[in-house]
CSV table of C-alpha atoms and ligand atoms in Angstrom, one decimal:
chain,number,residue,atom,x,y,z
A,1,MET,CA,3.0,-2.8,-7.0
A,2,LEU,CA,-0.3,-4.6,-7.6
A,3,ALA,CA,-0.7,-6.0,-4.1
A,4,GLN,CA,-3.9,-4.7,-2.5
A,5,LYS,CA,-4.7,-2.6,-5.5
A,6,ARG,CA,-8.3,-2.5,-6.6
A,7,ILE,CA,-8.7,-2.9,-10.3
A,8,LEU,CA,-11.9,-2.5,-12.3
A,9,LEU,CA,-11.7,-4.6,-15.4
A,10,ILE,CA,-14.1,-3.7,-18.2
A,11,ILE,CA,-14.4,-6.5,-20.7
A,12,GLY,CA,-15.6,-5.3,-24.1
A,13,GLY,CA,-17.1,-7.5,-26.8
A,14,GLY,CA,-14.3,-9.0,-28.9
A,15,ILE,CA,-12.9,-12.5,-29.4
A,16,ALA,CA,-9.9,-11.5,-27.3
A,17,ALA,CA,-12.3,-11.5,-24.3
A,18,TYR,CA,-11.2,-15.0,-23.5
A,19,LYS,CA,-7.8,-13.6,-22.7
A,20,SER,CA,-9.3,-11.3,-20.2
A,21,LEU,CA,-10.3,-14.3,-18.1
A,22,ASP,CA,-6.6,-15.1,-17.8
A,23,LEU,CA,-5.9,-11.4,-17.1
A,24,ILE,CA,-8.2,-11.6,-14.0
A,25,ARG,CA,-6.1,-14.6,-12.8
A,26,ARG,CA,-2.8,-12.9,-13.4
A,27,LEU,CA,-3.9,-9.7,-11.6
A,28,SER,CA,-5.3,-11.7,-8.6
A,29,GLU,CA,-2.2,-13.8,-8.3
A,30,ARG,CA,-0.3,-10.5,-7.7
A,31,GLY,CA,-2.6,-9.6,-4.9
A,32,ALA,CA,-4.9,-7.2,-6.8
A,33,ALA,CA,-8.6,-7.3,-6.0
A,34,VAL,CA,-10.4,-7.4,-9.4
A,35,ARG,CA,-13.9,-6.4,-10.1
A,36,VAL,CA,-15.4,-7.0,-13.5
A,37,VAL,CA,-17.9,-5.1,-15.6
A,38,MET,CA,-18.9,-6.7,-18.9
A,39,THR,CA,-20.6,-5.0,-21.8
A,40,GLU,CA,-23.6,-6.6,-23.5
A,41,ALA,CA,-21.4,-7.6,-26.4
A,42,ALA,CA,-18.7,-9.1,-24.2
A,43,GLN,CA,-21.3,-11.6,-22.9
A,44,HIS,CA,-21.5,-13.1,-26.4
A,45,PHE,CA,-17.9,-14.2,-26.0
A,46,VAL,CA,-17.4,-15.1,-22.3
A,47,THR,CA,-19.9,-15.5,-19.5
A,48,PRO,CA,-20.3,-13.4,-16.4
A,49,LEU,CA,-20.3,-16.8,-14.5
A,50,ALA,CA,-16.7,-17.5,-15.6
A,51,ALA,CA,-15.5,-13.9,-14.9
A,52,GLY,CA,-17.2,-14.0,-11.5
A,53,ALA,CA,-15.7,-17.4,-10.5
A,54,LEU,CA,-12.2,-16.0,-11.3
A,55,SER,CA,-12.6,-12.6,-9.6
A,56,HIS,CA,-14.5,-14.1,-6.6
A,57,ASP,CA,-17.0,-11.3,-6.9
A,58,ARG,CA,-20.2,-10.6,-8.7
A,59,VAL,CA,-19.9,-9.3,-12.2
A,60,PHE,CA,-21.6,-6.1,-13.1
A,61,THR,CA,-23.4,-5.9,-16.4
A,62,ASP,CA,-26.5,-3.7,-16.1
A,63,LEU,CA,-26.7,0.0,-15.7
A,64,PHE,CA,-30.3,-0.4,-14.4
A,65,ASP,CA,-29.5,-3.2,-12.0
A,66,ARG,CA,-31.9,-2.5,-9.1
A,67,GLU,CA,-29.6,-4.2,-6.5
A,68,ALA,CA,-26.4,-2.5,-7.5
A,69,GLU,CA,-27.9,0.9,-8.4
A,70,HIS,CA,-29.9,1.7,-5.2
A,71,ASP,CA,-26.7,3.3,-4.0
A,72,ILE,CA,-25.6,4.6,-7.4
A,73,GLY,CA,-23.5,1.6,-8.2
A,74,HIS,CA,-21.9,2.9,-11.3
A,75,ILE,CA,-20.4,5.9,-9.4
A,76,ARG,CA,-19.2,3.6,-6.6
A,77,LEU,CA,-17.6,1.1,-9.0
A,78,SER,CA,-15.4,3.8,-10.5
A,79,ARG,CA,-14.6,5.5,-7.2
A,80,GLU,CA,-13.6,2.2,-5.5
A,81,ALA,CA,-11.0,1.4,-8.1
A,82,ASP,CA,-7.3,2.4,-8.2
A,83,LEU,CA,-7.1,1.7,-11.9
A,84,ILE,CA,-9.6,0.9,-14.6
A,85,ILE,CA,-8.5,-1.5,-17.4
A,86,VAL,CA,-10.5,-1.8,-20.5
A,87,ALA,CA,-9.6,-5.2,-22.2
A,88,PRO,CA,-10.5,-5.9,-24.9
A,89,ALA,CA,-11.1,-2.3,-25.9
A,90,THR,CA,-13.1,-2.6,-29.1
A,91,ALA,CA,-13.3,0.1,-31.8
A,92,ASP,CA,-16.8,0.8,-30.6
A,93,LEU,CA,-15.8,1.3,-26.9
A,94,LEU,CA,-12.9,3.5,-27.9
A,95,ALA,CA,-15.3,5.7,-30.0
A,96,LYS,CA,-17.7,5.9,-27.1
A,97,MET,CA,-15.0,6.8,-24.6
A,98,ALA,CA,-13.5,9.4,-26.9
A,99,HIS,CA,-16.8,11.2,-27.3
A,100,GLY,CA,-18.1,10.7,-23.7
A,101,PHE,CA,-21.0,8.4,-24.4
A,102,ALA,CA,-22.6,6.8,-21.3
A,103,ASP,CA,-25.3,4.6,-22.6
A,104,ASP,CA,-24.4,1.4,-20.7
A,105,LEU,CA,-22.8,0.5,-17.4
A,106,ALA,CA,-19.2,0.3,-18.8
A,107,THR,CA,-19.2,3.7,-20.5
A,108,CYS,CA,-21.1,5.2,-17.6
A,109,VAL,CA,-18.4,4.0,-15.2
A,110,LEU,CA,-15.7,5.4,-17.4
A,111,LEU,CA,-17.3,8.8,-17.7
A,112,ALA,CA,-18.0,8.9,-13.9
A,113,SER,CA,-14.4,8.2,-13.1
A,114,ASP,CA,-11.4,10.3,-12.3
A,115,LYS,CA,-9.1,7.2,-12.1
A,116,LYS,CA,-6.3,6.2,-14.4
A,117,VAL,CA,-7.6,4.2,-17.3
A,118,LEU,CA,-5.6,1.6,-19.3
A,119,VAL,CA,-7.0,0.4,-22.5
A,120,ALA,CA,-5.9,-2.8,-24.4
A,121,PRO,CA,-7.4,-2.3,-27.9
A,122,ALA,CA,-8.3,-5.4,-29.9
A,123,MET,CA,-9.9,-5.3,-33.3
A,124,ASN,CA,-9.4,-6.1,-36.9
A,125,PRO,CA,-6.3,-4.3,-38.4
A,126,GLN,CA,-8.5,-2.4,-40.9
A,127,MET,CA,-10.6,-1.1,-38.0
A,128,TRP,CA,-7.5,-0.1,-36.1
A,129,ALA,CA,-6.1,1.7,-39.1
A,130,HIS,CA,-9.3,3.5,-39.9
A,131,ALA,CA,-9.2,7.2,-39.7
A,132,ALA,CA,-12.0,7.3,-37.2
A,133,THR,CA,-10.2,4.9,-34.8
A,134,ARG,CA,-7.0,6.8,-35.3
A,135,ARG,CA,-8.8,10.0,-34.3
A,136,ASN,CA,-10.4,8.4,-31.3
A,137,ALA,CA,-7.2,6.8,-30.1
A,138,ALA,CA,-5.3,10.1,-30.4
A,139,ARG,CA,-8.1,11.9,-28.6
A,140,LEU,CA,-8.0,9.4,-25.7
A,141,ALA,CA,-4.2,9.5,-25.5
A,142,ALA,CA,-4.4,13.3,-25.3
A,143,ASP,CA,-7.0,12.9,-22.5
A,144,GLY,CA,-4.5,10.9,-20.5
A,145,VAL,CA,-5.7,7.4,-21.2
A,146,ALA,CA,-2.9,4.8,-21.3
A,147,PHE,CA,-2.6,2.3,-24.1
A,148,VAL,CA,-1.1,-1.2,-24.2
A,149,GLY,CA,-0.9,-2.8,-27.6
A,150,PRO,CA,-2.4,-3.7,-29.9
A,151,ASN,CA,0.2,-6.2,-31.1
A,152,ALA,CA,0.8,-7.2,-34.7
A,153,GLY,CA,0.1,-10.8,-35.6
A,154,ALA,CA,-2.4,-13.3,-36.9
A,155,MET,CA,-6.0,-12.3,-36.4
A,156,ALA,CA,-9.0,-14.6,-35.6
A,157,GLU,CA,-10.2,-14.0,-39.1
A,158,ARG,CA,-8.3,-16.5,-41.3
A,159,GLY,CA,-5.5,-15.1,-43.3
A,160,GLU,CA,-5.7,-11.6,-41.8
A,161,ASN,CA,-2.5,-10.2,-40.3
A,162,GLY,CA,-1.5,-6.9,-38.8
A,163,PRO,CA,-1.8,-4.7,-35.7
A,164,GLY,CA,-5.0,-5.4,-33.8
A,165,ARG,CA,-4.3,-8.3,-31.5
A,166,MET,CA,-4.9,-7.6,-27.8
A,167,ALA,CA,-1.7,-7.4,-25.7
A,168,GLU,CA,-1.0,-10.6,-23.8
A,169,PRO,CA,-2.3,-10.7,-20.2
A,170,LEU,CA,1.2,-10.4,-18.7
A,171,GLU,CA,1.9,-7.3,-20.9
A,172,ILE,CA,-1.3,-5.7,-19.6
A,173,VAL,CA,-0.3,-6.6,-16.0
A,174,ALA,CA,3.1,-5.0,-16.5
A,175,ALA,CA,1.5,-1.8,-18.0
A,176,ALA,CA,-0.9,-1.7,-15.0
A,177,ALA,CA,1.9,-2.0,-12.5
A,178,ARG,CA,3.8,0.9,-14.2
A,179,LEU,CA,0.7,3.1,-13.9
A,180,LEU,CA,0.1,2.2,-10.3
A,181,VAL,CA,3.6,3.3,-9.1
A,182,PRO,CA,2.6,6.4,-7.3
A,183,SER,CA,4.7,9.5,-7.8
A,184,GLY,CA,5.2,12.1,-5.1
A,185,PRO,CA,7.9,13.9,-3.2
A,186,LEU,CA,9.4,10.6,-2.0
A,187,THR,CA,9.4,8.8,-5.3
A,188,GLY,CA,12.6,6.9,-5.7
A,189,ARG,CA,13.4,6.8,-2.0
A,190,HIS,CA,13.3,3.8,0.2
A,191,ILE,CA,11.8,4.4,3.6
A,192,LEU,CA,12.1,1.8,6.4
A,193,VAL,CA,9.5,1.9,9.3
A,194,THR,CA,9.2,-0.2,12.4
A,195,SER,CA,5.8,-0.4,14.1
A,196,GLY,CA,3.9,-2.1,16.9
A,197,PRO,CA,5.0,-3.9,20.0
A,198,THR,CA,7.3,-6.9,20.2
A,199,HIS,CA,6.4,-10.2,21.8
A,200,GLU,CA,9.2,-11.8,23.8
A,201,PRO,CA,8.4,-15.4,24.5
A,202,ILE,CA,8.6,-16.8,28.0
A,203,ASP,CA,7.5,-20.2,26.9
A,204,PRO,CA,5.5,-21.4,23.8
A,205,VAL,CA,2.3,-19.8,25.1
A,206,ARG,CA,3.3,-16.8,27.2
A,207,TYR,CA,5.1,-13.7,26.3
A,208,ILE,CA,6.1,-10.2,27.5
A,209,ALA,CA,4.5,-7.4,25.5
A,210,ASN,CA,3.3,-3.8,25.8
A,211,ARG,CA,0.3,-1.7,24.9
A,212,SER,CA,1.5,-0.4,21.5
A,213,SER,CA,-1.2,-0.7,18.8
A,214,GLY,CA,1.1,0.1,15.8
A,215,LYS,CA,-1.3,2.8,14.7
A,216,GLN,CA,1.3,5.5,14.5
A,217,GLY,CA,3.9,3.5,12.8
A,218,HIS,CA,1.5,2.0,10.3
A,219,ALA,CA,0.2,5.5,9.5
A,220,ILE,CA,3.7,6.7,8.8
A,221,ALA,CA,4.3,3.7,6.4
A,222,ALA,CA,1.1,4.5,4.6
A,223,ALA,CA,1.8,8.2,4.4
A,224,ALA,CA,5.3,7.5,3.0
A,225,ALA,CA,3.8,5.2,0.4
A,226,ARG,CA,1.2,7.8,-0.6
A,227,ALA,CA,4.1,10.2,-1.0
A,228,GLY,CA,5.6,7.8,-3.6
A,229,ALA,CA,8.3,6.1,-1.5
A,230,GLN,CA,9.1,2.5,-1.6
A,231,VAL,CA,8.3,1.5,1.9
A,232,THR,CA,9.3,-1.5,4.0
A,233,LEU,CA,7.4,-1.8,7.2
A,234,VAL,CA,8.7,-4.2,9.8
A,235,SER,CA,5.8,-4.8,12.1
A,236,GLY,CA,5.5,-6.5,15.4
A,237,PRO,CA,2.2,-8.3,16.2
A,238,VAL,CA,-0.7,-5.9,15.6
A,239,ASN,CA,-4.4,-6.0,14.8
A,240,LEU,CA,-4.1,-3.8,11.8
A,241,PRO,CA,-4.3,-4.5,8.1
A,242,ASP,CA,-1.1,-4.2,6.1
A,243,PRO,CA,-1.0,-0.6,4.6
A,244,ILE,CA,-1.7,-0.4,0.9
A,245,GLY,CA,1.4,-0.3,-1.3
A,246,VAL,CA,3.8,-1.2,1.5
A,247,GLU,CA,6.1,-4.2,1.7
A,248,VAL,CA,5.4,-5.7,5.2
A,249,ARG,CA,7.6,-8.0,7.2
A,250,HIS,CA,5.9,-9.5,10.2
A,251,VAL,CA,8.0,-10.3,13.2
A,252,GLU,CA,7.5,-11.2,16.8
A,253,SER,CA,10.5,-10.5,18.9
A,254,ALA,CA,13.0,-7.6,19.1
A,255,ARG,CA,15.8,-9.8,17.8
A,256,ASP,CA,13.6,-10.8,14.8
A,257,MET,CA,12.8,-7.1,14.3
A,258,LEU,CA,16.5,-6.2,14.2
A,259,ALA,CA,17.3,-9.0,11.7
A,260,ALA,CA,14.4,-7.8,9.4
A,261,VAL,CA,15.5,-4.2,9.7
A,262,GLU,CA,19.1,-5.1,8.8
A,263,ALA,CA,17.9,-7.2,5.9
A,264,ALA,CA,15.8,-4.3,4.6
A,265,LEU,CA,18.8,-1.9,4.4
A,266,PRO,CA,19.9,0.1,2.6
A,267,ALA,CA,17.3,2.8,3.1
A,268,ASP,CA,17.2,6.5,2.6
A,269,ALA,CA,15.4,7.1,5.9
A,270,ALA,CA,14.4,4.9,8.8
A,271,VAL,CA,11.6,5.7,11.2
A,272,PHE,CA,11.6,3.6,14.3
A,273,ALA,CA,8.1,3.9,15.7
A,274,ALA,CA,8.0,0.4,17.2
A,275,ALA,CA,7.7,0.1,21.0
A,276,VAL,CA,10.4,-2.6,21.2
A,277,ALA,CA,10.5,-4.5,24.5
A,278,ASP,CA,13.6,-3.5,26.4
A,279,TRP,CA,14.0,-7.0,27.9
A,280,ARG,CA,13.2,-10.5,27.0
A,281,ALA,CA,13.1,-13.7,29.0
A,282,ALA,CA,16.8,-14.7,29.5
A,283,SER,CA,15.9,-18.2,28.4
A,284,ALA,CA,12.5,-19.0,26.9
A,285,ALA,CA,11.3,-22.5,27.9
A,286,GLY,CA,10.9,-24.9,25.1
A,287,GLU,CA,7.7,-26.4,26.6
A,288,LYS,CA,4.9,-24.8,28.4
A,289,MET,CA,5.9,-24.1,32.0
A,290,LYS,CA,3.8,-26.1,34.5
A,291,LYS,CA,2.2,-24.8,37.7
A,292,ASP,CA,3.3,-27.8,39.8
A,293,GLY,CA,3.6,-27.4,43.5
A,294,ASN,CA,4.2,-24.1,45.1
A,295,ALA,CA,7.4,-23.0,43.4
A,296,ILE,CA,6.9,-19.8,41.5
A,297,PRO,CA,9.3,-19.8,38.6
A,298,PRO,CA,11.7,-16.9,38.6
A,299,LEU,CA,11.7,-14.7,35.4
A,300,ALA,CA,15.2,-13.7,34.6
A,301,LEU,CA,15.5,-11.0,32.0
A,302,ALA,CA,18.1,-10.2,29.4
A,303,GLU,CA,18.5,-7.0,27.5
A,304,ASN,CA,17.3,-6.7,23.9
A,305,PRO,CA,19.3,-5.1,21.2
A,306,ASP,CA,18.5,-1.5,20.7
A,307,ILE,CA,17.5,-1.3,17.0
A,308,LEU,CA,17.5,2.5,16.8
A,309,ALA,CA,20.9,2.8,18.3
A,310,THR,CA,22.4,0.0,16.3
A,311,VAL,CA,21.2,1.4,13.0
A,312,SER,CA,22.1,5.0,14.0
A,313,HIS,CA,25.7,3.9,14.6
A,314,LEU,CA,26.2,1.8,11.5
A,315,SER,CA,29.3,3.0,9.8
A,316,ASN,CA,28.5,2.1,6.2
A,317,ARG,CA,24.8,1.5,5.9
A,318,ARG,CA,23.4,4.1,8.1
A,319,PRO,CA,20.3,5.7,6.4
A,320,ARG,CA,20.8,9.4,5.7
A,321,LEU,CA,18.0,10.2,8.1
A,322,VAL,CA,17.2,8.2,11.2
A,323,VAL,CA,14.2,9.1,13.3
A,324,GLY,CA,13.4,7.7,16.7
A,325,PHE,CA,10.3,7.9,18.9
A,326,ALA,CA,10.3,8.5,22.6
A,327,ALA,CA,7.4,7.7,24.9
A,328,GLU,CA,7.9,9.4,28.2
A,329,THR,CA,5.8,10.0,31.3
A,330,GLU,CA,7.8,12.9,32.8
A,331,ASN,CA,10.4,15.5,31.7
A,332,VAL,CA,9.3,14.6,28.2
A,333,ILE,CA,11.5,17.1,26.2
A,334,ALA,CA,14.6,16.9,28.3
A,335,TYR,CA,14.6,13.1,28.3
A,336,ALA,CA,13.9,13.0,24.6
A,337,GLN,CA,16.7,15.4,23.8
A,338,ALA,CA,19.1,13.3,25.8
A,339,LYS,CA,17.8,10.1,24.0
A,340,ARG,CA,18.4,11.7,20.6
A,341,ALA,CA,22.0,12.3,21.5
A,342,ARG,CA,22.6,9.0,23.2
A,343,LYS,CA,21.1,6.9,20.5
A,344,GLY,CA,22.7,8.8,17.6
A,345,CYS,CA,19.6,9.5,15.6
A,346,ASP,CA,18.8,12.7,13.8
A,347,TRP,CA,15.3,13.4,15.0
A,348,ILE,CA,13.1,12.3,17.9
A,349,VAL,CA,9.3,12.4,17.9
A,350,ALA,CA,8.5,12.5,21.6
A,351,ASN,CA,5.1,12.0,23.2
A,352,ASP,CA,3.8,12.1,26.7
A,353,VAL,CA,2.2,8.8,27.5
A,354,SER,CA,1.2,9.8,31.1
A,355,GLN,CA,-2.4,10.1,32.0
A,356,ARG,CA,-1.8,13.8,32.1
A,357,SER,CA,-1.4,13.9,28.3
A,358,GLY,CA,-5.2,14.2,28.0
A,359,ILE,CA,-5.2,12.3,24.7
A,360,PRO,CA,-8.5,10.4,24.4
A,361,GLY,CA,-7.9,6.7,24.6
A,362,GLY,CA,-4.3,7.3,25.6
A,363,VAL,CA,-1.4,7.8,23.1
A,364,MET,CA,-0.9,4.0,23.0
A,365,GLY,CA,-3.9,2.5,21.2
A,366,GLY,CA,-5.7,5.9,20.7
A,367,ASP,CA,-6.2,7.5,17.3
A,368,SER,CA,-4.6,10.9,18.0
A,369,ASN,CA,-1.3,12.1,19.2
A,370,ALA,CA,0.3,15.4,20.3
A,371,VAL,CA,4.1,15.2,19.8
A,372,HIS,CA,7.2,17.3,20.3
A,373,PHE,CA,9.4,17.2,17.2
A,374,ILE,CA,13.1,17.3,18.3
A,375,THR,CA,16.1,17.9,16.1
A,376,ALA,CA,19.7,18.8,17.1
A,377,GLU,CA,18.7,22.5,16.7
A,378,ALA,CA,15.2,22.9,17.8
A,379,VAL,CA,12.1,21.6,19.5
A,380,GLU,CA,8.7,22.1,17.8
A,381,HIS,CA,5.4,21.4,19.6
A,382,TRP,CA,2.9,19.9,17.1
A,383,PRO,CA,-0.7,20.3,18.2
A,384,GLU,CA,-2.9,17.3,18.9
A,385,ALA,CA,-3.9,15.7,15.6
A,386,SER,CA,-4.9,12.3,14.3
A,387,LYS,CA,-2.1,9.8,13.9
A,388,THR,CA,-2.5,10.0,10.2
A,389,GLU,CA,-2.0,13.8,10.3
A,390,VAL,CA,1.1,13.4,12.5
A,391,ALA,CA,2.4,10.9,10.0
A,392,GLU,CA,1.7,13.2,7.1
A,393,ARG,CA,3.5,16.0,8.8
A,394,LEU,CA,6.5,13.8,9.6
A,395,VAL,CA,6.6,12.5,6.0
A,396,ALA,CA,6.4,16.0,4.6
A,397,ARG,CA,9.5,16.9,6.8
A,398,ILE,CA,11.4,13.9,5.5
A,399,ALA,CA,10.5,14.9,1.9
A,400,ALA,CA,11.6,18.5,2.5
A,401,THR,CA,14.9,17.3,3.9
A,402,PHE,CA,15.6,15.1,0.9
A,403,GLY,CA,14.4,17.6,-1.7
A,404,PRO,CA,13.9,16.4,-5.3
A,405,LEU,CA,15.6,13.2,-6.4
A,406,GLU,CA,18.9,14.0,-8.1
A,407,THR,CA,18.5,12.6,-11.6
A,408,VAL,CA,21.4,10.6,-12.8
A,409,SER,CA,22.0,11.5,-16.4
B,1,C5P,O1,14.9,3.9,24.8
B,1,C5P,P1,13.5,4.0,24.3
B,1,C5P,O2,12.8,2.6,24.2
B,1,C5P,O3,12.6,5.0,25.0
B,1,C5P,O4,13.6,4.5,22.8
B,1,C5P,C1,12.6,4.6,22.0
B,1,C5P,C2,13.0,4.6,20.6
B,1,C5P,O5,14.0,3.6,20.4
B,1,C5P,C3,11.9,4.2,19.6
B,1,C5P,O6,12.2,4.9,18.4
B,1,C5P,C4,12.1,2.8,19.5
B,1,C5P,O7,11.6,2.3,18.3
B,1,C5P,C5,13.6,2.6,19.6
B,1,C5P,N1,14.0,1.3,20.2
B,1,C5P,C6,14.6,0.3,19.4
B,1,C5P,N2,15.0,-0.8,19.9
B,1,C5P,C7,14.9,-1.0,21.3
B,1,C5P,C8,14.3,0.0,22.1
B,1,C5P,C9,13.8,1.1,21.5
B,1,C5P,O8,14.7,0.5,18.2
B,1,C5P,N3,15.3,-2.2,21.8
């Protein structure tokens, strides 16, 4: 859940700050991008140099930093994060947060933020038990701030014991992961998506491919993740970044794609947006084919497995909802309806990939799409929209079909 998440770590001034260096490591190991803000007090315990080396980024310390503030850096720092972690959260920082102070970079970022905030308090047990700290912590909890720790145990001060130790880095990581699980209409559902073209090798350097960019499939995976689903995206070779919050399996050929799809089951819904090559080279050469003499090598083809039809006809592990795509150049709706029946899927999203479609850049590779949404009962014509909007509309339909998750008591 932390992969590709952007975490802003605010390090406060306490002896536990040394553990925050390890926390940077633990978060980065899990794929999170960590940015660090340090208070003035924190710099008495650990150096910006150490935090910067571990986060591979500059460390922000100064509200009046001319370089960072020319574009209102404190606002950007908070907006560019998925989650803000305050660790260690000192009694002083908690007090400032509870009252909305903004007299340094850390507190300014916190006040300018609408993001989730996780605090890991660390202080002497007397300070934690003090009525003022109790009030501040209760106020923050009521404001929606999440807490992890403090734990009870030996303090840095000799002989002192009690609640006040900062939670261990891995406990903070687990708390962060829990907060980052998005919740939405598809929370608790597993959605499988295929996307992109496939590459069918002819020899080690040549392959058969098509013009699919993967933009529509990737947009569907991203939209499903934003709706709270657990998403597995099986992607052919594309020039797109992995969508945030999505488990991506990269494959090359149709046969690899089928294997990855089968391995990802069970799923509640499967959306097959990939433009899978219908044929592959009957026998791919093990070495690069040579252009010797005049003989042009014949290219014998073999049929690829139809992933959509295979999954639609599974007797035991068929997802409750199977959605196919159809790219046609003529008789778009009639062909797509016939395809829906033949392949055994529930819905078909059909588009016209002919030049007539008038979509700028063409449907394949372009950023927009005009589709016909075909079910057993009806045909809907969705107006031209961005691939992201088409994805969101499709995901909303999937969510509406499933309804709220039945809770098992
Ligand atoms: O038959 P056609 O290729 O037009 O069908 C398109 C739909 O079938 C798409 O959803 C595509 O992802 C899927 N398909 C597949 N495996 C294939 C061919 C197509 O899953 N070998």
